[in-house]
Short mmCIF file of C-alpha atoms in Angstrom, two decimals:
data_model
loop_
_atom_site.label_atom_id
_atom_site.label_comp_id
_atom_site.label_asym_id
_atom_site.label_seq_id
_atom_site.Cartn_x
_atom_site.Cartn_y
_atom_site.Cartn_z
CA UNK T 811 -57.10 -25.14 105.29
CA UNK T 812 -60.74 -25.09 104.30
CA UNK T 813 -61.04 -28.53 103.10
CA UNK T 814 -59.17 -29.36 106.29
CA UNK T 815 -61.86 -27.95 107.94
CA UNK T 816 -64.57 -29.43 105.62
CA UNK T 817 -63.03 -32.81 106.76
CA UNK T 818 -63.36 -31.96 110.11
CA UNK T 819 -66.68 -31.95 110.55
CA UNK T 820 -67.62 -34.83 107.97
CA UNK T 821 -65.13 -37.18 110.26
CA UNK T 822 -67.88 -36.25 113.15
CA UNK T 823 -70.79 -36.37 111.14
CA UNK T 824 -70.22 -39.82 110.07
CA UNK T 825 -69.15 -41.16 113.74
CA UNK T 826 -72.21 -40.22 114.50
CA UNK T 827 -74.38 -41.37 112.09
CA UNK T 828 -72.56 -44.86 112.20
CA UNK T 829 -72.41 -45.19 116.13
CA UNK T 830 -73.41 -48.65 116.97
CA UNK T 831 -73.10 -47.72 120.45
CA UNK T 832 -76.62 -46.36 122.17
CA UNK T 833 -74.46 -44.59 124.97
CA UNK T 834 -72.11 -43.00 122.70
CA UNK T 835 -74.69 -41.37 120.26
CA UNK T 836 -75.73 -38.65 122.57
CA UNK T 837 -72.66 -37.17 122.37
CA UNK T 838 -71.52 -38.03 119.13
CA UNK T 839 -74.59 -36.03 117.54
CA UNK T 840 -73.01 -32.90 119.63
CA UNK T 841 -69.58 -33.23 118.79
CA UNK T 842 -70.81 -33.24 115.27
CA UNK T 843 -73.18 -30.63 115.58
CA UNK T 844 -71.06 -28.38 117.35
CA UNK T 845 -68.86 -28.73 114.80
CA UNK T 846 -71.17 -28.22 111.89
CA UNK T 847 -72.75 -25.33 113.38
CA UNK T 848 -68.99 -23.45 113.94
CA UNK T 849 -68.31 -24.43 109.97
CA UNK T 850 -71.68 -22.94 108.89
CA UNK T 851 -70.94 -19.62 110.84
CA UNK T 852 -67.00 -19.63 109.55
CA UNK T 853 -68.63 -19.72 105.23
CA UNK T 854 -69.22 -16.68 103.41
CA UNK T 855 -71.94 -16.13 101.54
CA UNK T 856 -70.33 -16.77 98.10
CA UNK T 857 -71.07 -19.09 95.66
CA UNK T 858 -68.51 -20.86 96.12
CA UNK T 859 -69.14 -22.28 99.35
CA UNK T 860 -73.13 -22.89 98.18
CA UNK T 861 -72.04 -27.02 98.09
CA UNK T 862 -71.13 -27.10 101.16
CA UNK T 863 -73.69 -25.39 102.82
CA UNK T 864 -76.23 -27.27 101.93
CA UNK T 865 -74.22 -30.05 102.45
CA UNK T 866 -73.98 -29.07 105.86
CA UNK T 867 -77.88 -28.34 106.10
CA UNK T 868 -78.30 -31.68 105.17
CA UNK T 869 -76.29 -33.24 107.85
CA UNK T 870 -77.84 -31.36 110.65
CA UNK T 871 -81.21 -32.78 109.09
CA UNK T 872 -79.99 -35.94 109.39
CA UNK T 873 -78.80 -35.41 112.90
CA UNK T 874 -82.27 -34.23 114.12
CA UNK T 875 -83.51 -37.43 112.89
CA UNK T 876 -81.41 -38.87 115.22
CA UNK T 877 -82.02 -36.67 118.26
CA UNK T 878 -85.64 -37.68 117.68
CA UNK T 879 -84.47 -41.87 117.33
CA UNK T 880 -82.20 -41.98 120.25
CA UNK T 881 -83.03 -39.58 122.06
CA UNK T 882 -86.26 -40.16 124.31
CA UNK T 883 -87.93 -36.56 124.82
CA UNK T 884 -86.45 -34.49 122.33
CA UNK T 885 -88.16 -33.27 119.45
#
């Protein structure tokens, strides 16, 4: 279940960082940070799910950078 979940949000995360389509990446970035954000909050704080936190701080890094790309006014 949790690397079902894992996949979940890395499935998002790399539509949107691959979207070729300028109307589509608005809502791609949600999807995928809604979905990153509900991971983060289902971890615990073990060591055992260290890897994938900061894997998932590192996506929503990358997904501000492309708030700030594609989308005009947000910063």
């Amino acid at each position: 279940m949790k690397a079902e979940k894992a996949l979940e949000w890395q499935k998002l995360y790399q539509k949107a960082v691959s979207q070729s389509d300028p109307e589509q990446v608005p809502e791609d970035i949600a999807r995928a940070e809604a979905a990153l954000l509900s991971r983060a909050k289902k971890l615990t704080p073990h060591e055992a799910d260290e890897p994938e936190r900061r894997a998932i701080n590192d996506a929503l890094a990358t997904l501000r950078l492309l708030k700030v790309r594609h989308l005009p006014g947000w910063k």
